[in-house]
Amino acid sequence: MSEVRGSNSWRDELASLVSDSGIRYAAADPIEVPTASFDAQASDFGSGELEQSESFRDQIKGFAIAWGEILMDLGRGCKDIVEQNILTEDSYIVRKLRKPCAKASAKLRYLNEFLPEDRDPAHAWPVIFFVSILALTAMNFSTEHDSLVRSVKKVQIHPPSASHVLLPDGRRLAYHEQGVPAERTRFLLIAPHSFLSSRLAGIPGIKISLLEEFGIRLVTYDLPGFGESDPHPGRDLNSSSLDMLYLANGIGFDDKFWVLGHSSGAMHAWASLRYIPDRVAGAAMVAPIINPYEPGMTKEERKKIWEPWVLRRKVMYFLARRFPKFLSSFYRRSFLSGKHDRIDRWLSLSLGKKDEILIEDPKIEEYLQRDVEESIRQGSIKPFIEEAVLQVSEWGFSLADLQVQKQCQQRGFLRLFRSMYSEAECVLTGFLGQIHIWQGMGDMIVPPTVTDYIARVLPGAYVHKLPNEGHFSYLYFCDECQRQIFTTLFGSPQGPVEKKVATDTTPSEGNSEEI
């Protein structure tokens, strides 16, 4: 029976309860229970479940809204409490922070000069700060996305291979030399390397046969903290020029030498012209940098120099000048991450068409990767931050100081009267040697405006403008370009200096003969 009952539906069971049981009532009509009523009840029951489920979602939504309102009221209450009890004029926190905040505000007040006159700084700077955060986040995201798409190459640290000289302060300076030997050197050419580079840079792709043809001894060295050179505890451009001087003396060259500066390496070449001019015969500058905050520049010149640079590079310059410690995070995530990437992405450089084609060459790519590996050998962030700060801080001199000028020491009316007839007490100041500058007109890293400024403050410099050339294309692996540079500096090739034969003047028995 239970099985039969279980097989029936609930509607049949309910109908069986009201079925004819044999009992008759005379005064009443038979009770009829239409099945349609049960169908309506069933449909009402189903709709009740739906309404109940919908009301549950509404309850959850209402609960969340209520909690949100409670939290907003709590935040307003906390804000009122802070304003009424902590941020009052006589509160302890306000009294302690008032002076430091006033000093910081006074130091940053000069930034308001960059705002339009109709903008309130209190409203403008929060918007600028928020937009800057979004821009940096977007740049970092795009950089990480690109790095995932490209094939990843790991940085390798190679065995030491440099020669060293011991400096007077006890530091070791690593160097690399190419060309003719010391006893046959006609011209010594010293080349300080640029940012994120090493002694292996020098003149990329230079052939030993070309150096021997001109009698050149090319010496490149690692800046302090780069490659295999010991770090300098407080280096500046003056100490950088002295390192060059001690290097020349350490390798046994006592005469005047030439300097070659490419890109940011020109910063150290400029310093040698200022601090050790008596030992420098001349300078070759290829796409040389200057301090982008050079005080001698006009507003229009500064605008033209900054305009071609990408936003990230401008931010890096600003951080190097104002907040250099923030550079540590950028450097550790890029060239100190242990992985290779293109040099323009690491340094936020905008390249011209010819440079774009050049760095895609596998030979150039392999050279740049090996140079970077040597540069970051020590794994320290400090020398890179020091180098970045040197580029944008006060150099201790201006390029105008290198201009040759006549300076007389006479004072008083009598000495001034004598100087009209004699110039014996007048001396020439500045750099007396030749300065040659090669500038690619398609260079977007060091735009031609930089060279235009140099030519304005150093009218005695020789400027060679190169149509259709970029930042790297004229110097890197270009035999004809390198030959043109040497010919301009040293004239026709004369080869190495002939070895001097010693004269024997010792008397001997028999006939004496001079050799």
Coordinates of C-alpha atoms in Angstrom, one line a residue:
M1 CA 0.0 0.0 0.0
S2 CA 2.8 2.3 0.8
E3 CA 4.3 1.8 -2.6
V4 CA 1.0 2.5 -4.3
R5 CA 0.5 5.7 -2.3
G6 CA 4.0 6.8 -2.9
S7 CA 3.5 6.5 -6.6
N8 CA 0.5 8.9 -6.6
S9 CA 1.0 12.6 -6.9
W10 CA 0.2 15.0 -4.1
R11 CA -2.8 16.2 -6.1
D12 CA -4.3 12.7 -6.3
E13 CA -3.8 12.2 -2.6
L14 CA -5.5 15.5 -1.8
A15 CA -8.4 14.6 -4.1
S16 CA -8.8 11.2 -2.4
L17 CA -9.4 13.0 0.9
V18 CA -12.4 14.8 -0.4
S19 CA -13.7 11.9 -2.5
D20 CA -17.2 10.3 -2.0
S21 CA -17.1 8.3 1.3
G22 CA -20.8 7.2 1.2
I23 CA -22.1 9.7 3.8
R24 CA -25.0 11.8 2.6
Y25 CA -26.3 15.1 4.0
A26 CA -29.9 16.0 3.2
A27 CA -29.8 19.7 3.8
A28 CA -26.6 20.5 2.0
D29 CA -25.3 20.2 -1.5
P30 CA -22.5 17.8 -2.2
I31 CA -19.1 19.3 -1.6
E32 CA -17.2 19.8 -4.8
V33 CA -13.6 20.5 -4.9
P34 CA -12.5 21.5 -8.4
T35 CA -9.0 20.5 -9.4
A36 CA -8.5 23.9 -11.0
S37 CA -8.4 25.5 -7.6
F38 CA -5.5 23.3 -6.7
D39 CA -3.8 24.3 -9.9
A40 CA -4.1 27.9 -9.0
Q41 CA -2.8 27.2 -5.5
A42 CA 0.1 25.3 -6.9
S43 CA 0.9 28.2 -9.2
D44 CA 0.6 30.6 -6.3
F45 CA 2.9 28.4 -4.3
G46 CA 5.5 28.5 -7.0
S47 CA 5.3 32.2 -7.4
G48 CA 5.7 32.6 -3.7
E49 CA 9.0 30.8 -3.8
L50 CA 10.1 33.1 -6.6
E51 CA 9.1 36.2 -4.6
Q52 CA 10.8 34.8 -1.6
S53 CA 14.1 34.3 -3.5
E54 CA 13.9 37.8 -5.0
S55 CA 13.3 39.3 -1.7
F56 CA 16.4 37.5 -0.3
R57 CA 18.5 39.2 -2.9
D58 CA 16.9 42.5 -2.1
Q59 CA 17.7 41.9 1.5
I60 CA 21.4 41.3 0.7
K61 CA 21.4 44.5 -1.4
G62 CA 19.7 46.5 1.3
F63 CA 22.1 45.1 3.9
A64 CA 25.1 46.2 1.9
I65 CA 23.7 49.7 1.3
A66 CA 23.0 50.1 5.0
W67 CA 26.5 49.1 5.9
G68 CA 27.9 51.5 3.3
E69 CA 25.8 54.4 4.8
I70 CA 27.0 53.4 8.3
L71 CA 30.7 53.4 7.2
M72 CA 30.2 56.8 5.5
D73 CA 28.6 58.2 8.7
L74 CA 31.5 56.7 10.7
G75 CA 34.1 58.3 8.4
R76 CA 32.3 61.7 8.6
G77 CA 32.3 61.4 12.4
C78 CA 36.0 60.5 12.5
K79 CA 36.8 63.4 10.2
D80 CA 34.8 65.8 12.5
I81 CA 36.6 64.4 15.6
V82 CA 40.0 64.9 13.9
E83 CA 39.2 68.4 12.8
Q84 CA 37.8 69.5 16.2
N85 CA 40.4 67.9 18.4
I86 CA 43.7 67.2 16.5
L87 CA 43.9 69.8 13.7
T88 CA 43.2 72.8 15.9
E89 CA 45.6 75.7 16.2
D90 CA 46.7 74.7 19.7
S91 CA 47.0 70.9 19.2
Y92 CA 50.3 69.2 19.8
I93 CA 50.5 67.7 16.3
V94 CA 49.8 71.0 14.5
R95 CA 52.3 72.9 16.7
K96 CA 55.0 70.3 15.9
L97 CA 54.3 70.0 12.1
R98 CA 53.6 73.7 11.4
K99 CA 57.2 74.7 10.8
P100 CA 58.4 71.7 8.8
C101 CA 55.3 72.0 6.6
A102 CA 55.9 75.7 6.1
K103 CA 59.6 75.1 5.1
A104 CA 58.6 72.3 2.6
S105 CA 55.9 74.6 1.2
A106 CA 58.4 77.4 0.8
K107 CA 60.8 75.1 -1.1
L108 CA 58.2 73.8 -3.4
R109 CA 56.5 77.2 -4.0
Y110 CA 58.7 77.8 -7.1
L111 CA 56.7 75.0 -8.8
N112 CA 53.7 77.3 -8.9
E113 CA 55.5 79.4 -11.6
F114 CA 54.8 76.5 -14.0
L115 CA 51.1 76.7 -13.5
P116 CA 48.8 79.0 -15.6
E117 CA 47.9 82.2 -13.8
D118 CA 44.2 81.3 -13.6
R119 CA 44.8 78.1 -11.8
D120 CA 44.6 77.7 -8.0
P121 CA 47.6 75.7 -6.8
A122 CA 45.6 74.0 -4.1
H123 CA 43.3 72.5 -6.7
A124 CA 45.8 72.1 -9.6
W125 CA 48.6 70.2 -7.8
P126 CA 46.4 67.3 -6.5
V127 CA 45.1 66.8 -10.0
I128 CA 48.6 66.8 -11.5
F129 CA 49.9 64.4 -8.8
F130 CA 47.0 62.0 -9.4
V131 CA 47.5 62.1 -13.2
S132 CA 51.2 61.6 -12.8
I133 CA 50.6 58.5 -10.7
L134 CA 48.2 57.1 -13.3
A135 CA 50.8 57.9 -16.1
L136 CA 53.6 56.1 -14.2
T137 CA 51.3 53.1 -13.5
A138 CA 50.4 52.9 -17.2
M139 CA 54.1 53.1 -18.3
N140 CA 55.1 50.4 -15.9
F141 CA 52.2 48.2 -17.0
S142 CA 53.1 48.7 -20.7
T143 CA 56.8 47.9 -20.0
E144 CA 55.9 44.7 -18.1
H145 CA 53.5 43.7 -20.9
D146 CA 56.2 44.2 -23.6
S147 CA 58.8 42.3 -21.6
L148 CA 56.4 39.3 -21.4
V149 CA 56.0 39.3 -25.2
R150 CA 59.7 39.5 -26.0
S151 CA 62.1 36.7 -25.5
V152 CA 64.0 37.1 -22.2
K153 CA 67.8 36.9 -22.1
K154 CA 69.5 36.6 -18.7
V155 CA 72.5 38.7 -17.8
Q156 CA 75.8 36.9 -17.5
I157 CA 78.8 38.0 -15.5
H158 CA 82.1 37.2 -17.3
P159 CA 85.5 36.6 -15.7
P160 CA 87.7 39.7 -15.0
S161 CA 89.7 40.9 -18.0
A162 CA 90.8 44.5 -17.2
S163 CA 94.2 45.9 -16.5
H164 CA 94.4 48.2 -13.4
V165 CA 96.3 51.3 -12.2
L166 CA 96.6 52.2 -8.6
L167 CA 95.4 55.8 -7.9
P168 CA 96.9 58.0 -5.2
D169 CA 93.9 57.5 -2.9
G170 CA 94.3 53.7 -3.0
R171 CA 91.5 53.0 -5.5
R172 CA 92.0 50.7 -8.5
L173 CA 91.0 52.0 -11.9
A174 CA 90.3 49.4 -14.5
Y175 CA 91.2 50.2 -18.1
H176 CA 91.5 48.6 -21.6
E177 CA 93.8 49.6 -24.3
Q178 CA 93.9 49.1 -28.1
G179 CA 96.2 50.2 -30.9
V180 CA 99.9 50.7 -31.0
P181 CA 102.1 49.9 -28.0
A182 CA 103.3 52.5 -25.5
E183 CA 106.8 53.0 -27.0
R184 CA 105.4 53.7 -30.5
T185 CA 102.4 55.9 -29.5
R186 CA 102.0 59.0 -31.6
F187 CA 98.6 60.0 -30.2
L188 CA 97.0 58.9 -26.9
L189 CA 93.2 59.0 -27.0
I190 CA 91.3 58.5 -23.7
A191 CA 87.6 57.8 -23.9
P192 CA 85.3 57.9 -20.8
H193 CA 82.2 55.9 -21.3
S194 CA 78.6 56.9 -21.1
F195 CA 75.8 55.9 -18.7
L196 CA 75.1 52.2 -18.5
S197 CA 78.4 51.4 -20.3
S198 CA 81.9 50.3 -19.5
R199 CA 85.5 50.3 -20.7
L200 CA 84.5 47.9 -23.4
A201 CA 82.7 50.7 -25.3
G202 CA 85.4 53.0 -26.4
I203 CA 84.9 53.4 -30.2
P204 CA 82.5 50.5 -31.0
G205 CA 83.7 48.4 -33.9
I206 CA 87.1 50.1 -34.2
K207 CA 89.7 48.2 -36.2
I208 CA 93.2 47.8 -34.8
S209 CA 94.6 48.4 -38.3
L210 CA 93.0 51.8 -38.4
L211 CA 94.5 52.7 -35.0
E212 CA 97.9 51.6 -36.2
E213 CA 97.6 53.6 -39.4
F214 CA 97.3 56.8 -37.4
G215 CA 99.6 55.7 -34.6
I216 CA 96.8 55.9 -32.0
R217 CA 96.8 54.3 -28.6
L218 CA 93.1 54.1 -27.5
V219 CA 92.6 53.8 -23.8
T220 CA 89.1 53.3 -22.2
Y221 CA 88.4 52.9 -18.5
D222 CA 85.6 52.1 -16.1
L223 CA 84.2 55.0 -14.2
P224 CA 84.2 54.5 -10.4
G225 CA 81.8 51.8 -9.4
F226 CA 81.4 50.6 -12.9
G227 CA 82.9 47.4 -14.3
E228 CA 86.0 46.5 -12.4
S229 CA 86.8 50.0 -11.0
D230 CA 86.6 50.6 -7.3
P231 CA 83.9 53.1 -6.2
H232 CA 84.7 56.6 -5.2
P233 CA 83.1 57.7 -1.9
G234 CA 82.4 61.3 -3.0
R235 CA 83.1 61.7 -6.7
D236 CA 82.4 64.7 -8.8
L237 CA 83.5 66.0 -12.2
N238 CA 86.8 67.4 -10.7
S239 CA 87.7 63.9 -9.3
S240 CA 86.7 62.4 -12.7
S241 CA 89.2 64.6 -14.6
L242 CA 91.9 63.7 -12.0
D243 CA 91.2 60.0 -12.6
M244 CA 92.0 60.6 -16.3
L245 CA 95.2 62.4 -15.4
Y246 CA 96.4 59.6 -13.1
L247 CA 95.4 57.0 -15.7
A248 CA 97.7 58.7 -18.3
N249 CA 100.5 58.9 -15.8
G250 CA 99.9 55.3 -14.7
I251 CA 100.3 53.9 -18.2
G252 CA 103.5 55.8 -18.7
F253 CA 102.3 58.7 -20.9
D254 CA 103.6 62.1 -19.7
D255 CA 102.7 64.2 -22.8
K256 CA 99.4 65.8 -23.7
F257 CA 96.6 63.4 -24.7
W258 CA 93.3 63.7 -26.6
V259 CA 89.8 62.9 -25.1
L260 CA 86.8 61.4 -26.9
G261 CA 83.3 61.8 -25.3
H262 CA 80.2 60.3 -26.7
S263 CA 76.7 61.0 -25.3
S264 CA 76.9 61.3 -21.5
G265 CA 80.6 60.4 -21.6
A266 CA 81.1 63.9 -22.9
M267 CA 80.3 65.2 -19.4
H268 CA 83.7 63.8 -18.2
A269 CA 85.5 65.0 -21.3
W270 CA 84.1 68.6 -20.7
A271 CA 85.5 68.3 -17.1
S272 CA 89.0 67.4 -18.3
L273 CA 89.0 70.6 -20.5
R274 CA 88.1 72.6 -17.4
Y275 CA 90.2 71.1 -14.7
I276 CA 93.3 69.7 -16.4
P277 CA 93.6 71.8 -19.6
D278 CA 97.4 71.7 -19.6
R279 CA 97.4 67.9 -20.2
V280 CA 94.7 67.8 -22.9
A281 CA 95.7 68.4 -26.5
G282 CA 92.2 68.5 -27.9
A283 CA 88.7 67.0 -27.7
A284 CA 86.4 65.0 -30.0
M285 CA 82.7 65.2 -29.0
V286 CA 80.1 63.0 -30.7
A287 CA 76.5 63.9 -29.8
P288 CA 77.7 65.4 -26.5
I289 CA 75.3 66.1 -23.6
I290 CA 75.1 69.2 -21.5
N291 CA 73.4 69.8 -18.2
P292 CA 69.7 70.1 -19.2
Y293 CA 69.3 72.7 -16.4
E294 CA 72.3 74.7 -17.7
P295 CA 71.6 78.2 -16.3
G296 CA 73.1 79.9 -19.5
M297 CA 70.3 78.5 -21.7
T298 CA 67.4 80.7 -22.8
K299 CA 63.9 79.6 -22.1
E300 CA 63.4 78.9 -25.9
E301 CA 66.6 76.8 -26.0
R302 CA 65.6 74.7 -23.0
K303 CA 62.1 74.1 -24.5
K304 CA 63.6 72.8 -27.8
I305 CA 66.0 70.5 -25.9
W306 CA 63.3 69.0 -23.7
E307 CA 60.6 68.7 -26.4
P308 CA 61.8 65.6 -28.2
W309 CA 62.2 63.5 -25.0
V310 CA 59.6 61.0 -23.9
L311 CA 57.7 61.7 -20.7
R312 CA 59.5 59.0 -18.7
R313 CA 62.9 60.5 -19.5
K314 CA 61.7 63.9 -18.3
V315 CA 60.5 62.3 -15.1
M316 CA 63.8 60.6 -14.6
Y317 CA 65.7 63.8 -14.9
F318 CA 63.4 65.5 -12.5
L319 CA 63.8 62.7 -9.9
A320 CA 67.6 62.7 -10.4
R321 CA 67.6 66.5 -9.6
R322 CA 65.1 66.6 -6.8
F323 CA 64.5 63.0 -5.4
P324 CA 67.4 60.8 -6.5
K325 CA 66.6 58.0 -4.1
F326 CA 63.4 57.2 -6.1
L327 CA 65.6 56.2 -9.0
S328 CA 66.6 53.0 -7.2
S329 CA 63.3 51.4 -7.9
F330 CA 63.4 52.2 -11.6
Y331 CA 67.0 50.9 -12.0
R332 CA 66.4 47.7 -10.1
R333 CA 63.4 46.9 -12.3
S334 CA 65.2 47.6 -15.5
F335 CA 68.9 47.0 -16.2
L336 CA 69.6 45.6 -12.7
S337 CA 66.8 43.1 -12.9
G338 CA 69.1 40.4 -14.3
K339 CA 67.4 40.3 -17.7
H340 CA 68.3 42.0 -21.0
D341 CA 66.2 44.5 -22.8
R342 CA 66.8 47.1 -25.5
I343 CA 68.9 50.0 -24.5
D344 CA 66.3 52.6 -25.5
R345 CA 63.6 51.0 -23.3
W346 CA 65.9 50.8 -20.3
L347 CA 67.0 54.4 -20.5
S348 CA 63.7 55.8 -21.9
L349 CA 65.2 57.0 -25.1
S350 CA 63.5 58.1 -28.2
L351 CA 65.4 56.9 -31.3
G352 CA 65.4 58.2 -34.8
K353 CA 64.9 56.0 -37.9
K354 CA 68.5 55.2 -38.5
D355 CA 69.2 54.4 -34.9
E356 CA 66.1 52.1 -34.8
I357 CA 67.5 50.1 -37.7
L358 CA 71.0 50.1 -36.2
I359 CA 70.2 48.5 -32.8
E360 CA 68.1 45.8 -34.5
D361 CA 71.3 44.5 -36.0
P362 CA 72.3 41.2 -34.1
K363 CA 75.9 42.3 -34.1
I364 CA 75.0 45.6 -32.4
E365 CA 72.6 43.9 -30.0
E366 CA 75.3 41.5 -28.9
Y367 CA 77.8 44.3 -28.4
L368 CA 75.4 46.4 -26.3
Q369 CA 74.4 43.4 -24.2
R370 CA 78.1 42.5 -23.5
D371 CA 78.8 46.2 -22.6
V372 CA 75.8 46.4 -20.2
E373 CA 76.9 43.1 -18.5
E374 CA 80.3 44.6 -17.8
S375 CA 78.8 47.9 -16.6
I376 CA 76.6 46.2 -13.9
R377 CA 79.2 43.7 -12.9
Q378 CA 79.3 44.9 -9.3
G379 CA 75.5 44.9 -8.9
S380 CA 75.5 48.2 -7.0
I381 CA 72.8 50.9 -7.6
K382 CA 75.0 53.7 -6.1
P383 CA 77.3 54.5 -9.1
F384 CA 74.3 54.8 -11.5
I385 CA 72.5 57.2 -9.2
E386 CA 75.7 59.2 -8.8
E387 CA 76.1 59.4 -12.6
A388 CA 72.5 60.4 -13.1
V389 CA 72.8 63.1 -10.4
L390 CA 76.0 64.4 -11.9
Q391 CA 74.3 65.0 -15.3
V392 CA 71.6 67.3 -13.9
S393 CA 73.4 69.0 -10.9
E394 CA 75.8 71.9 -10.9
W395 CA 78.9 70.9 -12.7
G396 CA 81.1 73.4 -11.0
F397 CA 81.7 75.3 -14.2
S398 CA 79.8 76.3 -17.3
L399 CA 80.7 75.7 -20.9
A400 CA 81.3 79.4 -21.4
D401 CA 84.3 79.0 -19.0
L402 CA 86.1 77.0 -21.7
Q403 CA 86.0 79.9 -24.2
V404 CA 89.5 81.4 -24.7
Q405 CA 89.6 84.8 -23.2
K406 CA 92.4 87.3 -22.4
Q407 CA 92.7 88.0 -18.6
C408 CA 94.9 90.7 -17.3
Q409 CA 96.0 91.0 -13.7
Q410 CA 96.9 94.7 -13.6
R411 CA 95.1 96.9 -11.1
G412 CA 95.2 100.6 -10.5
F413 CA 95.6 103.5 -12.9
L414 CA 99.4 103.1 -13.4
R415 CA 99.2 99.4 -14.2
L416 CA 96.3 100.1 -16.6
F417 CA 98.4 102.8 -18.3
R418 CA 101.3 100.3 -18.7
S419 CA 99.0 97.6 -20.1
M420 CA 98.3 99.9 -23.0
Y421 CA 101.9 99.4 -24.1
S422 CA 102.7 96.0 -22.8
E423 CA 100.6 92.8 -22.6
A424 CA 103.3 90.8 -20.7
E425 CA 101.0 90.4 -17.6
C426 CA 97.9 89.3 -19.6
V427 CA 97.2 85.6 -19.9
L428 CA 94.8 83.5 -21.9
T429 CA 92.2 81.6 -20.0
G430 CA 89.9 78.8 -21.1
F431 CA 90.8 75.8 -23.2
L432 CA 93.4 76.5 -25.8
G433 CA 93.2 73.3 -27.8
Q434 CA 90.8 72.2 -30.5
I435 CA 87.2 71.1 -29.8
H436 CA 85.5 69.2 -32.6
I437 CA 81.8 68.3 -32.3
W438 CA 80.0 65.8 -34.5
Q439 CA 76.2 66.1 -34.3
G440 CA 73.6 63.9 -36.2
M441 CA 70.7 66.0 -37.4
G442 CA 68.3 63.1 -36.8
D443 CA 69.4 62.6 -33.2
M444 CA 66.5 62.5 -30.8
I445 CA 68.5 61.6 -27.7
V446 CA 70.7 64.6 -27.9
P447 CA 68.8 66.9 -30.2
P448 CA 70.7 69.3 -32.5
T449 CA 69.6 72.2 -30.3
V450 CA 72.2 71.1 -27.8
T451 CA 75.0 71.6 -30.3
D452 CA 73.5 75.0 -31.4
Y453 CA 73.8 76.1 -27.8
I454 CA 77.3 74.9 -27.5
A455 CA 78.3 76.7 -30.7
R456 CA 76.8 79.9 -29.2
V457 CA 78.8 79.8 -26.0
L458 CA 81.9 78.3 -27.6
P459 CA 82.2 80.0 -30.9
G460 CA 85.8 78.6 -31.3
A461 CA 84.5 75.0 -31.4
Y462 CA 84.3 73.2 -34.8
V463 CA 80.8 71.8 -35.4
H464 CA 80.3 69.1 -38.0
K465 CA 76.6 68.6 -38.7
L466 CA 75.7 65.2 -40.1
P467 CA 72.5 65.0 -42.2
N468 CA 70.4 61.8 -41.7
E469 CA 72.6 60.6 -38.9
G470 CA 71.3 59.6 -35.4
H471 CA 72.8 59.2 -32.0
F472 CA 74.7 56.0 -32.5
S473 CA 74.8 55.6 -36.3
Y474 CA 77.9 57.8 -37.0
L475 CA 80.2 56.2 -34.4
Y476 CA 79.1 52.6 -34.1
F477 CA 80.7 50.1 -36.5
C478 CA 81.3 52.7 -39.2
D479 CA 84.8 52.4 -40.6
E480 CA 84.5 55.4 -42.9
C481 CA 83.0 57.6 -40.1
Q482 CA 85.8 56.7 -37.7
R483 CA 88.4 57.4 -40.4
Q484 CA 86.9 60.8 -41.0
I485 CA 87.1 61.6 -37.2
F486 CA 90.8 60.6 -37.0
T487 CA 91.6 62.6 -40.2
T488 CA 90.0 65.7 -38.8
L489 CA 91.8 65.4 -35.5
F490 CA 95.2 64.2 -36.5
G491 CA 95.6 65.0 -40.3
S492 CA 97.0 62.5 -42.7
P493 CA 98.0 59.1 -41.2
Q494 CA 101.6 58.9 -40.3
G495 CA 101.7 55.5 -38.6
P496 CA 103.3 54.8 -35.3
V497 CA 106.5 56.5 -34.0
E498 CA 109.7 54.7 -35.0
K499 CA 111.6 53.1 -32.2
K500 CA 114.5 55.2 -31.0
V501 CA 117.9 53.4 -31.3
A502 CA 120.2 54.0 -28.3
T503 CA 123.6 55.5 -29.1
D504 CA 126.6 53.6 -27.7
T505 CA 129.4 56.1 -26.7
T506 CA 131.5 53.7 -24.6
P507 CA 135.1 53.7 -25.7
S508 CA 136.5 50.4 -26.9
E509 CA 139.8 49.1 -28.2
G510 CA 140.4 49.6 -31.9
N511 CA 138.2 51.7 -34.1
S512 CA 135.2 53.3 -32.4
E513 CA 132.0 53.5 -34.4
E514 CA 128.9 55.5 -33.6
I515 CA 125.7 53.6 -34.0

